[in-house]
Amino acid sequence: MKHSLVVAQARHEFKKRGASEPLIQYNSSFSLFHAYATSYVNMTAQFVGGARVSIIPMQGGGTKYIVDNTTDRYSYYAHLPFIQNYPRTEGVITPKSTIYQRFIWIEK
Amino acid sequence: MKIRGLFYFLPIIFILALGCTSNVDPKILIGNYCFNDGLANDSLFVFADNTYKHKFNANNGKSYDATGKWKYDSGGKEVVFERFVFFNNEGPHNPPGYWVSKVRLEKDSIVRLMYSSENILFFQKIK
């Protein structure tokens, strides 16, 4: 994800704003073109697709990156308008049900 | 042959130009907004003096809020909120920072400040 398009977009926005204040929940876009372009190049990024990226400078140095993503049927079927999402239910196996992912790392 | 090619090219240019001319008057951004579900537990107030207030009512009865400045970026058709904080039922979700939100104009003059275009989550203007 460090090298993904969604993080690159957020990083660009963060630098544009001076890179000293946090950038919160930046809504990075990810189109079908991006999905095609990342095929076999960055499969993690392709799986995640669009995401919200937060970039937070840390006291003492370093920058924390947080990528929040929802993986659901709507995303899996490339945002087709009639697709409904299935919530996860404890104890019940529900293929393609919604999960929430968070990726966190620190860059020095 | 060249003229024929232009006839194919011109409609594309025209369609692209249409998209470029749908500007947003910043005045329409001023007002009160609710997050998607409209239950008003997560409200955003955008004021004419370029300040805002974000208020969240947690389900335990506590209330959280944050204030700051906003400005409209016509180039990106987005609003930049300074020192913005998102809340959940446990309190602040992040330290204050820049939140950049794309403005989306829906039919019937509905104004939305997008939070997640992938998940279709937004603040919608109600007043």
CSV table of C-alpha atoms in Angstrom, one decimal:
chain,number,residue,atom,x,y,z
A,1,MET,CA,0.0,0.0,0.0
A,2,LYS,CA,3.0,2.3,0.6
A,3,HIS,CA,3.5,2.4,-3.2
A,4,SER,CA,-0.2,2.5,-4.2
A,5,LEU,CA,-1.9,5.1,-6.2
A,6,VAL,CA,-4.3,6.0,-3.4
A,7,VAL,CA,-1.5,6.7,-1.0
A,8,ALA,CA,0.4,8.6,-3.7
A,9,GLN,CA,-2.6,10.9,-4.1
A,10,ALA,CA,-2.8,11.5,-0.4
A,11,ARG,CA,0.9,12.1,-0.2
A,12,HIS,CA,0.7,14.7,-2.9
A,13,GLU,CA,-2.2,16.5,-1.1
A,14,PHE,CA,-0.2,16.3,2.2
A,15,LYS,CA,2.8,17.9,0.7
A,16,LYS,CA,0.6,20.5,-1.1
A,17,ARG,CA,-0.6,21.6,2.3
A,18,GLY,CA,2.8,22.0,3.8
A,19,ALA,CA,3.4,18.5,5.2
A,20,SER,CA,3.3,19.8,8.8
A,21,GLU,CA,-0.4,19.4,9.7
A,22,PRO,CA,-2.2,16.1,9.5
A,23,LEU,CA,-4.2,15.2,6.5
A,24,ILE,CA,-7.3,13.4,7.6
A,25,GLN,CA,-9.4,10.7,5.8
A,26,TYR,CA,-8.3,11.9,2.3
A,27,ASN,CA,-10.8,10.3,-0.1
A,28,SER,CA,-8.4,8.9,-2.7
A,29,SER,CA,-10.1,7.9,-6.0
A,30,PHE,CA,-9.6,4.6,-7.7
A,31,SER,CA,-11.2,4.0,-11.1
A,32,LEU,CA,-11.6,1.0,-13.3
A,33,PHE,CA,-8.6,2.4,-15.2
A,34,HIS,CA,-6.6,2.2,-12.0
A,35,ALA,CA,-7.8,-1.3,-11.3
A,36,TYR,CA,-6.5,-2.3,-14.8
A,37,ALA,CA,-3.2,-0.5,-14.4
A,38,THR,CA,-2.5,-2.2,-11.1
A,39,SER,CA,-3.3,-5.7,-12.3
A,40,TYR,CA,-0.3,-7.9,-11.5
A,41,VAL,CA,1.8,-4.8,-10.6
A,42,ASN,CA,0.3,-4.2,-7.1
A,43,MET,CA,-2.4,-6.7,-6.3
A,44,THR,CA,-2.8,-5.4,-2.7
A,45,ALA,CA,-3.6,-2.0,-4.0
A,46,GLN,CA,-6.0,-3.4,-6.6
A,47,PHE,CA,-7.8,-5.4,-3.9
A,48,VAL,CA,-8.1,-2.4,-1.7
A,49,GLY,CA,-9.2,-0.1,-4.4
A,50,GLY,CA,-10.4,3.3,-3.2
A,51,ALA,CA,-9.7,4.2,0.4
A,52,ARG,CA,-9.4,7.0,2.8
A,53,VAL,CA,-5.9,7.9,3.8
A,54,SER,CA,-4.7,9.9,6.8
A,55,ILE,CA,-1.1,11.1,7.1
A,56,ILE,CA,-0.1,12.3,10.5
A,57,PRO,CA,3.3,13.8,11.4
A,58,MET,CA,4.5,12.4,14.7
A,59,GLN,CA,6.2,14.2,17.5
A,60,GLY,CA,9.9,13.2,17.6
A,61,GLY,CA,9.9,12.6,13.8
A,62,GLY,CA,8.3,10.2,11.4
A,63,THR,CA,5.0,10.2,9.7
A,64,LYS,CA,2.1,7.8,10.4
A,65,TYR,CA,0.0,6.6,7.5
A,66,ILE,CA,-3.4,5.1,8.1
A,67,VAL,CA,-5.4,3.7,5.2
A,68,ASP,CA,-9.1,2.9,5.9
A,69,ASN,CA,-11.0,0.7,3.4
A,70,THR,CA,-14.3,-1.1,3.2
A,71,THR,CA,-14.3,-4.3,1.3
A,72,ASP,CA,-17.8,-5.2,0.2
A,73,ARG,CA,-19.8,-6.6,-2.7
A,74,TYR,CA,-20.4,-3.1,-4.1
A,75,SER,CA,-16.6,-2.7,-4.3
A,76,TYR,CA,-16.1,-6.2,-5.7
A,77,TYR,CA,-18.6,-5.7,-8.5
A,78,ALA,CA,-17.0,-2.4,-9.5
A,79,HIS,CA,-19.7,-0.2,-8.0
A,80,LEU,CA,-22.6,-1.5,-10.1
A,81,PRO,CA,-25.6,0.5,-8.8
A,82,PHE,CA,-27.9,-2.5,-8.1
A,83,ILE,CA,-25.5,-4.4,-5.9
A,84,GLN,CA,-26.4,-4.8,-2.2
A,85,ASN,CA,-23.8,-5.3,0.5
A,86,TYR,CA,-24.0,-8.2,3.0
A,87,PRO,CA,-23.1,-7.4,6.6
A,88,ARG,CA,-21.1,-9.9,8.5
A,89,THR,CA,-22.9,-11.9,11.2
A,90,GLU,CA,-21.0,-13.6,13.9
A,91,GLY,CA,-21.0,-17.4,13.6
A,92,VAL,CA,-22.4,-17.3,10.1
A,93,ILE,CA,-20.3,-17.8,7.0
A,94,THR,CA,-21.3,-15.1,4.5
A,95,PRO,CA,-19.1,-15.0,1.4
A,96,LYS,CA,-18.3,-11.5,0.2
A,97,SER,CA,-19.7,-9.9,3.3
A,98,THR,CA,-18.4,-6.5,4.3
A,99,ILE,CA,-15.2,-6.1,6.2
A,100,TYR,CA,-13.4,-3.0,7.3
A,101,GLN,CA,-9.7,-2.9,6.9
A,102,ARG,CA,-7.1,-0.6,8.3
A,103,PHE,CA,-3.4,-0.4,7.2
A,104,ILE,CA,-1.0,1.4,9.5
A,105,TRP,CA,2.7,2.1,9.1
A,106,ILE,CA,5.2,4.7,10.0
A,107,GLU,CA,7.7,6.3,7.7
A,108,LYS,CA,10.9,7.9,9.0
B,1,MET,CA,-10.1,12.8,-43.9
B,2,LYS,CA,-8.9,15.4,-41.4
B,3,ILE,CA,-12.3,17.1,-41.3
B,4,ARG,CA,-14.0,13.7,-40.8
B,5,GLY,CA,-11.7,13.0,-37.9
B,6,LEU,CA,-12.6,16.4,-36.3
B,7,PHE,CA,-16.3,15.5,-36.4
B,8,TYR,CA,-15.5,12.5,-34.2
B,9,PHE,CA,-13.3,14.5,-31.9
B,10,LEU,CA,-15.5,17.5,-31.4
B,11,PRO,CA,-18.3,15.7,-29.5
B,12,ILE,CA,-15.7,14.4,-27.0
B,13,ILE,CA,-14.3,17.9,-26.5
B,14,PHE,CA,-17.9,19.2,-26.1
B,15,ILE,CA,-18.7,16.6,-23.4
B,16,LEU,CA,-15.5,17.3,-21.5
B,17,ALA,CA,-16.1,21.0,-21.7
B,18,LEU,CA,-19.6,20.5,-20.2
B,19,GLY,CA,-18.1,18.8,-17.2
B,20,CYS,CA,-15.6,21.7,-16.8
B,21,THR,CA,-18.3,24.4,-16.8
B,22,SER,CA,-20.4,23.1,-13.9
B,23,ASN,CA,-18.9,25.5,-11.4
B,24,VAL,CA,-19.9,25.7,-7.8
B,25,ASP,CA,-20.9,29.0,-6.2
B,26,PRO,CA,-19.3,28.9,-2.8
B,27,LYS,CA,-22.3,30.6,-1.3
B,28,ILE,CA,-24.4,27.4,-1.7
B,29,LEU,CA,-22.0,25.6,0.6
B,30,ILE,CA,-23.1,27.7,3.6
B,31,GLY,CA,-25.6,25.9,5.7
B,32,ASN,CA,-26.3,22.9,8.0
B,33,TYR,CA,-25.4,19.4,7.1
B,34,CYS,CA,-26.1,15.9,8.4
B,35,PHE,CA,-24.0,12.8,7.8
B,36,ASN,CA,-25.6,10.2,5.6
B,37,ASP,CA,-28.3,8.8,7.8
B,38,GLY,CA,-29.7,12.1,8.6
B,39,LEU,CA,-30.2,11.3,12.3
B,40,ALA,CA,-28.4,14.5,13.2
B,41,ASN,CA,-26.0,12.7,15.6
B,42,ASP,CA,-23.2,13.9,13.2
B,43,SER,CA,-23.8,17.5,12.1
B,44,LEU,CA,-21.7,20.1,10.3
B,45,PHE,CA,-22.4,23.8,10.3
B,46,VAL,CA,-20.7,25.8,7.5
B,47,PHE,CA,-20.8,29.5,8.2
B,48,ALA,CA,-20.5,32.5,5.8
B,49,ASP,CA,-17.5,33.9,7.6
B,50,ASN,CA,-15.5,30.8,6.5
B,51,THR,CA,-15.7,29.1,9.8
B,52,TYR,CA,-17.4,25.8,10.6
B,53,LYS,CA,-18.5,23.7,13.6
B,54,HIS,CA,-18.6,20.0,13.6
B,55,LYS,CA,-20.8,18.4,16.3
B,56,PHE,CA,-21.2,14.7,17.2
B,57,ASN,CA,-23.7,13.3,19.7
B,58,ALA,CA,-22.5,10.0,21.0
B,59,ASN,CA,-25.0,7.2,21.9
B,60,ASN,CA,-23.9,7.5,25.6
B,61,GLY,CA,-25.2,11.0,25.8
B,62,LYS,CA,-21.8,12.8,25.4
B,63,SER,CA,-21.4,15.5,22.8
B,64,TYR,CA,-18.2,16.3,21.0
B,65,ASP,CA,-17.4,19.2,18.8
B,66,ALA,CA,-14.6,20.9,16.8
B,67,THR,CA,-14.4,24.3,15.1
B,68,GLY,CA,-12.1,25.8,12.5
B,69,LYS,CA,-11.9,27.5,9.2
B,70,TRP,CA,-12.9,26.4,5.7
B,71,LYS,CA,-12.2,27.5,2.2
B,72,TYR,CA,-13.4,26.5,-1.2
B,73,ASP,CA,-10.9,25.4,-3.9
B,74,SER,CA,-12.6,26.0,-7.2
B,75,GLY,CA,-9.9,24.2,-9.1
B,76,GLY,CA,-10.6,20.9,-7.5
B,77,LYS,CA,-14.2,21.7,-6.6
B,78,GLU,CA,-13.5,20.8,-3.0
B,79,VAL,CA,-13.8,22.3,0.4
B,80,VAL,CA,-10.8,22.3,2.7
B,81,PHE,CA,-11.6,22.2,6.3
B,82,GLU,CA,-8.8,23.2,8.7
B,83,ARG,CA,-8.3,21.5,12.1
B,84,PHE,CA,-11.1,19.0,11.4
B,85,VAL,CA,-11.8,16.2,13.7
B,86,PHE,CA,-13.9,13.1,13.0
B,87,PHE,CA,-15.7,11.6,16.0
B,88,ASN,CA,-17.2,8.2,17.0
B,89,ASN,CA,-19.0,7.1,20.1
B,90,GLU,CA,-15.6,6.9,21.9
B,91,GLY,CA,-14.7,10.4,21.1
B,92,PRO,CA,-12.2,12.0,18.7
B,93,HIS,CA,-11.1,9.7,15.9
B,94,ASN,CA,-8.0,11.7,14.8
B,95,PRO,CA,-5.9,14.7,15.8
B,96,PRO,CA,-7.1,18.0,14.1
B,97,GLY,CA,-6.0,18.2,10.5
B,98,TYR,CA,-6.9,19.1,7.0
B,99,TRP,CA,-10.0,17.4,5.7
B,100,VAL,CA,-10.5,17.8,1.9
B,101,SER,CA,-14.0,17.1,0.7
B,102,LYS,CA,-15.2,17.0,-2.9
B,103,VAL,CA,-18.4,18.9,-3.5
B,104,ARG,CA,-21.1,17.0,-5.3
B,105,LEU,CA,-24.2,18.7,-6.6
B,106,GLU,CA,-27.2,16.4,-7.0
B,107,LYS,CA,-30.5,17.0,-8.7
B,108,ASP,CA,-33.0,19.3,-6.9
B,109,SER,CA,-30.0,21.5,-5.8
B,110,ILE,CA,-28.9,19.0,-3.1
B,111,VAL,CA,-25.4,19.7,-1.9
B,112,ARG,CA,-23.1,16.9,-0.7
B,113,LEU,CA,-19.7,17.1,0.9
B,114,MET,CA,-18.2,13.7,0.1
B,115,TYR,CA,-16.5,11.6,2.8
B,116,SER,CA,-16.1,8.4,0.9
B,117,SER,CA,-17.1,8.2,-2.8
B,118,GLU,CA,-16.4,4.5,-2.8
B,119,ASN,CA,-18.9,3.9,0.0
B,120,ILE,CA,-21.2,6.8,-0.9
B,121,LEU,CA,-20.9,8.5,2.4
B,122,PHE,CA,-21.3,12.2,2.7
B,123,PHE,CA,-22.6,15.2,4.7
B,124,GLN,CA,-25.7,16.4,3.0
B,125,LYS,CA,-27.0,19.9,3.3
B,126,ILE,CA,-30.4,20.1,5.0
B,127,LYS,CA,-30.9,23.8,5.5
